[in-house]
XYZ file of C-alpha atoms in Angstrom:
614
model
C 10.072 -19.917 19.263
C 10.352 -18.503 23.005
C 13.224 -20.387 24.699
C 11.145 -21.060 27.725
C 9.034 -23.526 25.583
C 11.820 -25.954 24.985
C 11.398 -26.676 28.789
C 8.761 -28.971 27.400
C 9.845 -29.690 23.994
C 10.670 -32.969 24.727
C 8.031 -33.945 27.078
C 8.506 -37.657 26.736
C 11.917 -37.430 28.304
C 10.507 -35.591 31.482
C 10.095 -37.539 34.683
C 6.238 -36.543 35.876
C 7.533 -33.727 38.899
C 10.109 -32.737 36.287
C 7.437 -32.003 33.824
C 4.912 -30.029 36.803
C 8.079 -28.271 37.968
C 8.544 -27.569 33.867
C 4.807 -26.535 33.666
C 4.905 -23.862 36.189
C 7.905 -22.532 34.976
C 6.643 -22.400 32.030
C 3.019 -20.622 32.826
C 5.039 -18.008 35.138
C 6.944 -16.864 32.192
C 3.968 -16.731 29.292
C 1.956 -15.023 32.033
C 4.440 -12.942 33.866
C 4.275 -10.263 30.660
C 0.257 -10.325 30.783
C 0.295 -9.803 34.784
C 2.301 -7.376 34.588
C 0.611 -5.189 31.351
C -2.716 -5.758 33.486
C -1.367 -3.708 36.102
C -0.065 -1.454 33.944
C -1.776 1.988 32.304
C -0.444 4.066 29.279
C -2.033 7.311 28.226
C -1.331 9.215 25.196
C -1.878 12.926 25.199
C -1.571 15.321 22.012
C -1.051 18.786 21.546
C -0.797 21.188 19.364
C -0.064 24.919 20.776
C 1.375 26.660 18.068
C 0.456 24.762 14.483
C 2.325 26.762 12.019
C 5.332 26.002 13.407
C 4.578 22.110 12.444
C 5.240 20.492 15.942
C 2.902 17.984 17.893
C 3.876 17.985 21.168
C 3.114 14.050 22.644
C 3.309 13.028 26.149
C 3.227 9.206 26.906
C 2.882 7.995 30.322
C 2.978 4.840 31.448
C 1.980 4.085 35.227
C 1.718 0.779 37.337
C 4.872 -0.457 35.612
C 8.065 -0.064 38.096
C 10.882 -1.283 36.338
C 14.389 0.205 36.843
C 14.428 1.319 33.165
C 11.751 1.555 30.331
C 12.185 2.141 26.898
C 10.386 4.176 24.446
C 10.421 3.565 20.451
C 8.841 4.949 17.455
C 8.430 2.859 14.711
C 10.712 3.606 10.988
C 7.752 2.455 9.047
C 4.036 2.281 8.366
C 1.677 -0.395 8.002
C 0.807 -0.550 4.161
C 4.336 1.528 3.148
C 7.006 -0.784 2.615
C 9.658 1.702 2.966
C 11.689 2.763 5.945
C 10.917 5.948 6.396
C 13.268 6.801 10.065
C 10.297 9.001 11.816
C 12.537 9.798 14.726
C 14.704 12.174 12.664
C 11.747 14.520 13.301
C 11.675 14.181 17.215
C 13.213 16.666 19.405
C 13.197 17.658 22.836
C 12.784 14.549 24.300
C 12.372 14.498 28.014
C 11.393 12.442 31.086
C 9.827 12.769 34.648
C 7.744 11.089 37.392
C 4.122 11.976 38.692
C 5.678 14.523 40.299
C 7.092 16.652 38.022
C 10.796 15.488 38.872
C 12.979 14.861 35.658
C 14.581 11.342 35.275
C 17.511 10.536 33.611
C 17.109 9.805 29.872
C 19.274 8.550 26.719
C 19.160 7.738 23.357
C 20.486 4.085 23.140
C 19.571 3.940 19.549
C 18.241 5.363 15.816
C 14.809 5.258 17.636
C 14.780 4.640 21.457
C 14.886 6.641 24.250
C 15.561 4.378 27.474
C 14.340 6.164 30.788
C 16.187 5.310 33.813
C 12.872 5.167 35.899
C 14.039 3.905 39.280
C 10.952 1.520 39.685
C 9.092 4.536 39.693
C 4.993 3.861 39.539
C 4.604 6.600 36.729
C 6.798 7.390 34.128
C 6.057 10.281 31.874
C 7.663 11.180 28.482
C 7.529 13.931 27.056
C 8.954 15.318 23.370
C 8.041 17.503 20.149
C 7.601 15.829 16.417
C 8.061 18.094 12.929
C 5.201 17.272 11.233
C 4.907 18.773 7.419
C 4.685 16.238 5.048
C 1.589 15.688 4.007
C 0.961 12.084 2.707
C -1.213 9.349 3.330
C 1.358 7.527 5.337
C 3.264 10.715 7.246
C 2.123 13.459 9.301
C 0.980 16.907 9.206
C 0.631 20.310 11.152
C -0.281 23.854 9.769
C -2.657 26.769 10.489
C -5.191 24.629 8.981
C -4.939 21.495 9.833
C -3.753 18.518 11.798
C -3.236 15.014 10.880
C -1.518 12.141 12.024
C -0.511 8.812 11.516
C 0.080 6.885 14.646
C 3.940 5.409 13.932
C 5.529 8.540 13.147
C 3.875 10.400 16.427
C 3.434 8.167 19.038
C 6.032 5.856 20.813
C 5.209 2.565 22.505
C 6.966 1.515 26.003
C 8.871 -1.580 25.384
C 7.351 -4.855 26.231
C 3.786 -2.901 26.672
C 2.496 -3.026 22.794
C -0.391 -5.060 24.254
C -1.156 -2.935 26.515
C -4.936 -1.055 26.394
C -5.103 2.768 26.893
C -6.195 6.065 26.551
C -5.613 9.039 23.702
C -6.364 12.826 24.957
C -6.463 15.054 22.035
C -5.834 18.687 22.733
C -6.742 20.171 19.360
C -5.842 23.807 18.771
C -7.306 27.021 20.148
C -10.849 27.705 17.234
C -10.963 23.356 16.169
C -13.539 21.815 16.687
C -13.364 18.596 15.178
C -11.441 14.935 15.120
C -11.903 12.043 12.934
C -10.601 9.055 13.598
C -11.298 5.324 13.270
C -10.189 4.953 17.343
C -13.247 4.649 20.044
C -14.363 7.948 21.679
C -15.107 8.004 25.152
C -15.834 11.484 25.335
C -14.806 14.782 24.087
C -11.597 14.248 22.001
C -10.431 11.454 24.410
C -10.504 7.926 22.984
C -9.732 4.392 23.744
C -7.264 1.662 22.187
C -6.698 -2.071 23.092
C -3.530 -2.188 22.147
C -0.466 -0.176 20.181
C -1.676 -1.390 16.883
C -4.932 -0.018 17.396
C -3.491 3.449 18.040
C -0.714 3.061 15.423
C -3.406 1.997 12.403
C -6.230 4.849 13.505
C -5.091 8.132 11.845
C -6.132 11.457 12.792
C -7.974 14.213 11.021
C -7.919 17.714 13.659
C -9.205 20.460 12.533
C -12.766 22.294 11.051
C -13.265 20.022 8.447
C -16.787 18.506 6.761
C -17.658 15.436 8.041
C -20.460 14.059 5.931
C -21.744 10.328 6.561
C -23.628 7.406 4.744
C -24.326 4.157 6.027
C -23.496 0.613 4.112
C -24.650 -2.589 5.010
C -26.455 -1.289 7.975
C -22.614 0.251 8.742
C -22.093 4.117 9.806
C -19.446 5.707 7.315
C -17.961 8.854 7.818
C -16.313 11.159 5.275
C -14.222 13.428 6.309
C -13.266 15.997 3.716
C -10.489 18.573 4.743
C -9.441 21.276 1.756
C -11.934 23.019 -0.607
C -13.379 21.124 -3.612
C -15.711 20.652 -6.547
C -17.590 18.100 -5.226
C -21.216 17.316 -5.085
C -21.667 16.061 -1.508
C -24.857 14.505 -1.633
C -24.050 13.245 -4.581
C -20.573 11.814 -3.811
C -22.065 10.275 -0.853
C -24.372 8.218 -2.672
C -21.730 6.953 -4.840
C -19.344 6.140 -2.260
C -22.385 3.945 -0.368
C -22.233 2.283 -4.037
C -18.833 1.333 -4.271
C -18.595 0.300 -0.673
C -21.925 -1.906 -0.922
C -20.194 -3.138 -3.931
C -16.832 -4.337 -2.168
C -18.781 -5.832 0.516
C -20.927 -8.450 -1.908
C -17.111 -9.679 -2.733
C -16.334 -10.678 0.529
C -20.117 -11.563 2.211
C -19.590 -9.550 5.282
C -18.439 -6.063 6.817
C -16.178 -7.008 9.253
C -16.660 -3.417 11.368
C -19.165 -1.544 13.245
C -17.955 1.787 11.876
C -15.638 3.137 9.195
C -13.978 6.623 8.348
C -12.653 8.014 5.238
C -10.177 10.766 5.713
C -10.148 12.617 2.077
C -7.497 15.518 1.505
C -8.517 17.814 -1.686
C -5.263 19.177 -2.521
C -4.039 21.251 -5.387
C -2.071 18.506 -6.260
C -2.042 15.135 -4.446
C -3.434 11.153 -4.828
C -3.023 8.109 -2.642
C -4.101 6.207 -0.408
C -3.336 4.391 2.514
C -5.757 1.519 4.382
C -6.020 0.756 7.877
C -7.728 -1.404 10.292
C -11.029 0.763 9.868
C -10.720 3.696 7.960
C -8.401 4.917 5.359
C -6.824 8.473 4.321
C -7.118 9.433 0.546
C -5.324 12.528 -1.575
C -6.845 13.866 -4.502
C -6.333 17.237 -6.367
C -9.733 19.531 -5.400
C -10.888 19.714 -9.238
C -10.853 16.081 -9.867
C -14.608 15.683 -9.254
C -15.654 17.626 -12.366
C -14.402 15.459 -15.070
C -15.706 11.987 -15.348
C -13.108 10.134 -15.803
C -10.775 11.905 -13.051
C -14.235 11.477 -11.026
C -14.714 7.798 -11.710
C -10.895 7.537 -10.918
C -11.517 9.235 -7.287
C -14.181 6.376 -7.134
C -11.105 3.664 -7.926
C -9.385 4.847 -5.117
C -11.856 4.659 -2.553
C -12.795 0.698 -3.923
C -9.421 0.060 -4.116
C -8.388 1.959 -0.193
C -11.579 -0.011 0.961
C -11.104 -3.509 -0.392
C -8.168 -3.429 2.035
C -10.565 -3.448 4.539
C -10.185 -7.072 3.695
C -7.230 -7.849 1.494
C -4.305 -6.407 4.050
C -6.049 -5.379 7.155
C -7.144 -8.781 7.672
C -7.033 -11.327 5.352
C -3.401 -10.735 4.873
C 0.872 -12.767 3.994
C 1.671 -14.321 7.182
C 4.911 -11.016 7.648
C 2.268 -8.692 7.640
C 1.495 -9.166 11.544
C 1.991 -9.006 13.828
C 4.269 -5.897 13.025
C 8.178 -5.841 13.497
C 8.224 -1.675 13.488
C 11.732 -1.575 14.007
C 12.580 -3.313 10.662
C 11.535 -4.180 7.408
C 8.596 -6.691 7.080
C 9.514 -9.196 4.204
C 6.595 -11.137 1.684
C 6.456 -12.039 -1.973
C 3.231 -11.419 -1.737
C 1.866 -8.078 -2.248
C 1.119 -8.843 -5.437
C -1.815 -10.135 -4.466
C -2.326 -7.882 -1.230
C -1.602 -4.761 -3.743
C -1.752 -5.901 -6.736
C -5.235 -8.213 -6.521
C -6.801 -5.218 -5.099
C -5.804 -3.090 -8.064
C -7.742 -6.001 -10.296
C -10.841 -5.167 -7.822
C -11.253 -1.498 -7.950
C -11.420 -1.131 -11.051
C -13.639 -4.167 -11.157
C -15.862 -2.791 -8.618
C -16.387 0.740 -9.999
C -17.514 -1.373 -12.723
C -20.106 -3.591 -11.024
C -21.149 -0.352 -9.549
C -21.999 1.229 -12.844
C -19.802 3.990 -12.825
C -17.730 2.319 -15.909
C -19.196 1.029 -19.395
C -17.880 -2.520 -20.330
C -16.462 -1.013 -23.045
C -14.354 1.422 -20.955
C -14.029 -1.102 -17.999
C -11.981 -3.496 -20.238
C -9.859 -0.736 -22.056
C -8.361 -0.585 -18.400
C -6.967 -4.187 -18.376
C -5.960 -3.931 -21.868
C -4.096 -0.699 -20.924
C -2.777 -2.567 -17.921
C -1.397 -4.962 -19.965
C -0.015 -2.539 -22.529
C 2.126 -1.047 -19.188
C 3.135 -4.022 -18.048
C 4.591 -5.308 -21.436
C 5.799 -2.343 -21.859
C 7.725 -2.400 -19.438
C 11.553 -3.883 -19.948
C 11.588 -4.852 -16.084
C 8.767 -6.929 -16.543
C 11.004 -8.899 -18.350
C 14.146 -8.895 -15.661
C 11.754 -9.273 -12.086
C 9.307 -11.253 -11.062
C 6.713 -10.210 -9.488
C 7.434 -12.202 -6.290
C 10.698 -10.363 -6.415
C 9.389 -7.401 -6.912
C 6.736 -7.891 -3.663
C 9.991 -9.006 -1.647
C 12.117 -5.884 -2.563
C 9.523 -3.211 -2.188
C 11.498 -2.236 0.665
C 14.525 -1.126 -1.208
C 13.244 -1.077 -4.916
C 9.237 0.466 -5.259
C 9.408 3.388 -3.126
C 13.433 4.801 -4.400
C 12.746 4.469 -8.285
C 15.872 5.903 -10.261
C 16.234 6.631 -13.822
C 16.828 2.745 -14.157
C 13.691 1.650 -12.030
C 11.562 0.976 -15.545
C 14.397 -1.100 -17.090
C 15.080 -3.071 -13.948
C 11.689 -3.656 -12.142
C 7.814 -4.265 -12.492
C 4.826 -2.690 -10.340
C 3.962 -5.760 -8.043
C 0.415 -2.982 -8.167
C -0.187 -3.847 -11.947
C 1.113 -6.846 -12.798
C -0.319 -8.064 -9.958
C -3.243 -6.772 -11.043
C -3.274 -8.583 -14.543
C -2.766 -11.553 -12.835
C -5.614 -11.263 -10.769
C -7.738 -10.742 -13.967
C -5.603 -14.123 -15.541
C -6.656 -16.037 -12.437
C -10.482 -14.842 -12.988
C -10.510 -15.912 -16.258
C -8.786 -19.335 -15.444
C -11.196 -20.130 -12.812
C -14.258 -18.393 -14.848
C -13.317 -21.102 -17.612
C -12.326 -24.399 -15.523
C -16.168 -24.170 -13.595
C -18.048 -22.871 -16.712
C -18.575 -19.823 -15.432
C -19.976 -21.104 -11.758
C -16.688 -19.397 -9.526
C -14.211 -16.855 -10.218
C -11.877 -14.813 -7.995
C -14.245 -13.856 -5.674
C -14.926 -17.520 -4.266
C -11.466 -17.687 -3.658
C -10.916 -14.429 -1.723
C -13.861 -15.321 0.319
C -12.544 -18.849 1.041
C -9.231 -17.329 2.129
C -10.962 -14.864 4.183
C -12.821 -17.402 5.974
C -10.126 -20.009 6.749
C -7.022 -18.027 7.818
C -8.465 -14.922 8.889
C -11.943 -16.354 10.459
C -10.610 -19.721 10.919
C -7.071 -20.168 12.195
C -6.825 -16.565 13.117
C -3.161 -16.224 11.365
C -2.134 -14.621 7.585
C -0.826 -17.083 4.853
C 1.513 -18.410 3.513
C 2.874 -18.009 0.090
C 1.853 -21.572 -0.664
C -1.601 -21.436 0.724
C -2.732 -18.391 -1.905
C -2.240 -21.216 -4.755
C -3.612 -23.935 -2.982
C -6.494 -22.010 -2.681
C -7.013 -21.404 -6.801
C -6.495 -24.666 -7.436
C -9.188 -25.487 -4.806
C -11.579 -23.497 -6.293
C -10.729 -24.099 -9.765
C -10.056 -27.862 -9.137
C -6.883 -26.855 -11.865
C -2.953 -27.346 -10.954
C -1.719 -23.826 -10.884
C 2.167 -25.247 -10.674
C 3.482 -23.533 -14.384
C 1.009 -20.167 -13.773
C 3.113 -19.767 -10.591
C 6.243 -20.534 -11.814
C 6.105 -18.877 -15.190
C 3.993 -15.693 -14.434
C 4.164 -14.940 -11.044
C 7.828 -16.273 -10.368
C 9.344 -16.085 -13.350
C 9.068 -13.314 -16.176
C 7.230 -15.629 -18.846
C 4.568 -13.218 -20.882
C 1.087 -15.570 -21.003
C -0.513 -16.434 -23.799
C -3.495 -13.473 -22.963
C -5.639 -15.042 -25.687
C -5.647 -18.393 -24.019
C -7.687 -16.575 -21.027
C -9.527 -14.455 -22.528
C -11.233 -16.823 -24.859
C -13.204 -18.097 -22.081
C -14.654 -14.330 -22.230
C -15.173 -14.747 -26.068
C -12.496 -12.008 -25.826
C -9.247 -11.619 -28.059
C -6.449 -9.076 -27.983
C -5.718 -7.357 -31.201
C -1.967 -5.531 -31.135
C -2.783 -2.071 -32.676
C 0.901 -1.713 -33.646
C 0.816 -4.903 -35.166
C 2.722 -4.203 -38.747
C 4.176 -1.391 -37.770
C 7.314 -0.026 -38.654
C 8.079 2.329 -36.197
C 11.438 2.849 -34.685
C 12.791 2.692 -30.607
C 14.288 5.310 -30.089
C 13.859 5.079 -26.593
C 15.206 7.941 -24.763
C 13.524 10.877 -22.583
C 14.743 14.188 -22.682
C 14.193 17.811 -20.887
C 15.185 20.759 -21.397
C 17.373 22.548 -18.739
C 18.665 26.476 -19.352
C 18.347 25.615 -22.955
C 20.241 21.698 -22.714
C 18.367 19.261 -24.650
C 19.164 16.745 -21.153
C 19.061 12.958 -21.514
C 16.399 11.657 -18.458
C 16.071 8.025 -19.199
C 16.963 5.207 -21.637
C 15.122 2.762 -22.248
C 16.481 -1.084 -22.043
C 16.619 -2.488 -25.603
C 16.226 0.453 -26.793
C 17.984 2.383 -30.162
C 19.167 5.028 -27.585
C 20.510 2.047 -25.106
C 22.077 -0.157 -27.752
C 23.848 2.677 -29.120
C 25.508 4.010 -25.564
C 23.103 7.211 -24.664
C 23.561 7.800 -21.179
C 21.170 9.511 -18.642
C 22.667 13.101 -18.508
C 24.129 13.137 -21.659
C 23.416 16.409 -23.437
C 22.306 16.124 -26.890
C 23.273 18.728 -29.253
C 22.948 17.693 -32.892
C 21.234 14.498 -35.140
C 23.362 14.050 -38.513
C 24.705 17.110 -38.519
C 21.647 19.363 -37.457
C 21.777 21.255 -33.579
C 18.959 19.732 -31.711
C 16.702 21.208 -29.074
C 12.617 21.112 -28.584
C 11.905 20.065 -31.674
C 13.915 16.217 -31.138
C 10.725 14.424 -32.392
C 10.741 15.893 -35.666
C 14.588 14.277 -36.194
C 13.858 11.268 -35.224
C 10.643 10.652 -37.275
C 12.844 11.211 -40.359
C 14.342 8.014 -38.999
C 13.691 4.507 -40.480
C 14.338 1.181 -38.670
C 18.373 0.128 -39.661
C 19.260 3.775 -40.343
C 22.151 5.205 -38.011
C 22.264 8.070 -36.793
C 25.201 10.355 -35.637
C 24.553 11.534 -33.033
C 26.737 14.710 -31.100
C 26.830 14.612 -27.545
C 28.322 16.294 -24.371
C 28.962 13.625 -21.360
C 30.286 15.565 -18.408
C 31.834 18.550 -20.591
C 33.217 16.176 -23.549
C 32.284 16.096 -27.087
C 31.739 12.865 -28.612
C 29.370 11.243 -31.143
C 27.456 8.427 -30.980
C 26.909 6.210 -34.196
C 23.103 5.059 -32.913
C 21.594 2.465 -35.198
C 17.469 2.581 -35.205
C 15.605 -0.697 -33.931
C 11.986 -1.498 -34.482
C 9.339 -0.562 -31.805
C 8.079 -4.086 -30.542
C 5.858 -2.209 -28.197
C 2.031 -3.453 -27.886
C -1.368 -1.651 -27.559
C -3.483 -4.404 -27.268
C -7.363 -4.356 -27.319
C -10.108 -6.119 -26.690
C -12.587 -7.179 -29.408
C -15.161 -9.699 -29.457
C -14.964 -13.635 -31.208
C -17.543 -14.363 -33.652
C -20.314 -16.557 -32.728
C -19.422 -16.739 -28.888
C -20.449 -19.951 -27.186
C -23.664 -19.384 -24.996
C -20.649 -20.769 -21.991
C -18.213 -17.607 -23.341
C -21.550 -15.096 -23.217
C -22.264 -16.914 -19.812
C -18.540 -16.089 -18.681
C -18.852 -12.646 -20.582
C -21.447 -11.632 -18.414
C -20.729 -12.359 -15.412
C -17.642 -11.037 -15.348
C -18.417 -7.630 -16.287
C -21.571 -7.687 -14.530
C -24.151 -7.439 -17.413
C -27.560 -8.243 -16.834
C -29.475 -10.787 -18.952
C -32.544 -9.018 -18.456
């Protein structure tokens, strides 16, 4: 809380000119800021002179604000990236001057501010150079082909003037023709924002791109396609207007007047990264000949553009407004990331682009990973939302004993909770009521994010169900559920494929390296991590035998209880390892059909993987 507002925290002590004196005080401080950023103007432009050498060249200037110093600071992170990524290690040349030209005295005060000694000055301009080449959905990039940018690792804000409205000149290079970009144009490459998080959450695409376009919901969409591909533009068009039309019957509405996808074929690449009103997507150039890498693109783009909703807007209460200086903290992108992984999939689906049959081979196989997965066992995936900052984006050879993907569990939750609330209203709600009712209360509503609480509140509003041991077991502890007990309301029962089996864990991944069989990961639990394998052990003979490519065929001749001897090198030493096999208790669960379903499971059934009864 501001301290100015405990002038009148305790109002019922104030004497009544005491509390008018406290009043104005008051009102001149919570409107001092606005006065001031009305009088103020900030313009962005961006250049781009020589592209091959990978530098944007960015001049802010800020006019109207005379203050004896401002200072200018670009974010460490971005918006939908929960890592802290330190963009100003790419700035250089950083200068500053007034509306004449004359240089004013500048210093960096920190990791990522430059304060301006500006004098009171009416205009203060500054100037500096960015190294761009890293292209990802949530960096920036500069060649001889291309430009694109994402707003926190180019552009600085003034301090104290992120509210502030302005205006973006884009000077694209000498032969492009082209920008796409979510931001309002005002005329040839020159655009408007109301404020820094506009700018900051509209990426750029600059360059001689396609732009193709399809309209949703009465909605303009453009596609903007940058790198060569095997695509079928008319016909990826129409199934993009599919899956969007598709998101949109989730959530009622479209919340935008336009909407632009920024799609990079790449040799190699995929990702994705939402904003307010567009998105950028990777891809590798050949995916769009094979169905399944096809209907995967498809995933991406109903998975990129259910954030429209679940992030951008109906979103944890950290998640805005932004703190770009540090890390943003919520246990809850498991449902921001990991709820939209259950709906992608689930749209593509609905869309037709998936049988049933295929659609739920994905959640089995999402299941299979995450019980798979020894982490899933040590994290929760609260904890695992909370630490994305230091955990999700730095995985080590450890990660997959140690952690769980707040994406995919949270994603098998989301199809748990759909099944819960598909079962306690006979089929009447399911997930979607819920995301709707959130949408409409905090975002519509009360205008804020929520709160951790408020997501379970809702289920168990819409279910009419206590969701007190879901929460604590699944989502904040590491309890496996009983998957059968949910999926019955489906009519739906895993079967474990390696059910009976006798297979061993051996557990350890290996590489070869100048002809070293190389130890790359052990696996918690493990024959290979009972018995002491390290990660960069080098493996050079199995009972006796030398050991290199063909490891497999050694350790099929294994049984479950044998031991092994096992001859290693750890950092130049010979030793061996007496390694005793374990059974595999991996799973590889699928889905088969009940007997005789209920006409309420065939009702659930249904509905849920959008079958028509006609």
């Amino acid at each position: 809380m501001p301290k100015h507002y405990s002038l009148i925290s305790n109002v019922n002590m104030l004497k009544p000119h005491q509390f008018k004196l406290s009043l104005l005080i008051v009102l001149f401080l919570t409107l001092g800021n606005s006065v001031a950023s009305l009088a103020a103007e900030l313009k962005y432009t961006l250049s781009m002179p020589e592209p091959h050498t990978h530098y944007f060249k960015v001049e802010a200037e800020l006019s109207g604000a005379k203050k004896k110093y401002v200072d200018f600071t670009l974010p460490v992170w971005a918006p939908g990236s929960y890592l802290v990524r330190e963009f100003a290690k790419n700035v250089e040349s950083f200068k500053a001057t007034d509306k004449e030209g004359k240089a004013l005295r500048a210093e960096k005060i920190d990791k990522n501010t430059w304060r301006v000694y500006s004098d009171r000055t009416d205009v203060v301009k500054a100037s500096y150079d960015v190294y761009a080449y890293e292209l990802s959905v949530r960096t920036s990039y500069l060649d001889a082909s291309h430009g694109y940018v994402n707003g926190t690792s180019i552009f600085m804000y003034p301090e104290g003037y992120q509210d502030q409205k302005g205006t973006l000149i884009v000077k694209p290079y000498s032969g492009w023709s082209k920008v796409s970009t979510g931001l309002n144009s005002t005329g040839k490459f020159t655009y408007t924002f109301p404020n820094y998080d506009i700018l900051a959450d509209s990426p750029l695409e600059i360059g001689n791109h396609e732009v193709y376009t399809f309209t949703a919901a009465g909605v303009p969409h453009e596609v903007a396609m940058y790198g060569e591909g095997n695509y079928d533009a008319t016909r990826l068009m129409a199934d993009m207007q599919k899956i969007t039309e598709e998101a949109i019957k989730v959530m009622g509405e479209l919340p935008v007047d336009r909407y632009v996808f920024i799609v990079h074929n790449l040799q190699r690449g995929g990702g994705g990264l939402e904003h307010l009103n567009s998105t950028t997507l990777q891809t590798s150039r050949w995916n769009y000949g094979s169905e399944s890498a096809y209907n995967g693109f498809l995933g991406l783009v109903a998975h990129e553009y259910f954030h429209l909703w679940n992030v951008k807007r109906l979103r944890p209460e950290a998640l805005g407004p932004f703190d770009y200086n540090n890390e943003n903290y919520t246990r809850l992108l498991w449902v921001s990331e990991g709820i939209t992984s259950y709906y992608d999939d689930l749209i593509v689906r609905r869309a037709g682009f998936r049988s049933p049959e295929a659609y739920l081979g994905t959640v089995a196989g999402s299941i299979n990973s995450v019980e798979n997965t020894p982490g899933n066992k040590i994290q929760p995936v609260a904890e695992a939302s909370f630490d994305a900052w230091i955990k999700y984006y730095r995985r080590n050879e450890n990660s997959n004993n140690a952690e769980v993907s707040y994406y995919t569990k949270g994603g098998v939750l989301g199809s748990l909770l759909n099944m819960e609330i598909m079962e306690a209203t006979k089929g009447e709600k399911n997930l979607d009521d819920v995301m709707r009712y959130m949408y409409q209360r905090y975002y519509k509503k009360m205008g804020r994010g929520f709160r951790e609480s408020e997501i379970k509140e809702a289920i168990e509003s819409i279910s009419g169900r206590s969701m007190d041991a879901f929460f604590r077991d699944y989502v904040n502890g590491t309890q496996s559920p009983d998957y059968n007990k949910f999926y019955d309301a489906a009519g739906l029962k895993l079967v474990n494929a390696n059910e009976g089996s006798n297979a061993i864990n051996w557990g350890a991944s290996t590489y070869l390296s100048d002809g070293k069989l190389m130890v790359r990961g052990v696996n918690r639990g493990s024959s290979a991590w009972d018995g002491g394998l390290n990660v960069s052990d080098e493996v050079l003979a199995i009972n006796g035998w030398r050991v290199g490519d063909d490891l497999d065929r050694f350790i099929a001749n294994l049984n479950v209880g044998d031991t092994a001897q096992v001859l290693i090198s750890r950092d130049g030493k010979l030793q061996t390892l007496a390694i005793k096999m374990v059974k595999d208790t991996s799973v590889r669960y699928q889905f088969v059909r009940v007997e005789n379903p209920t006409p309420e499971q065939d009702k659930i059934y249904n509905t849920w993987l959008a079958i028509s009864n006609s």
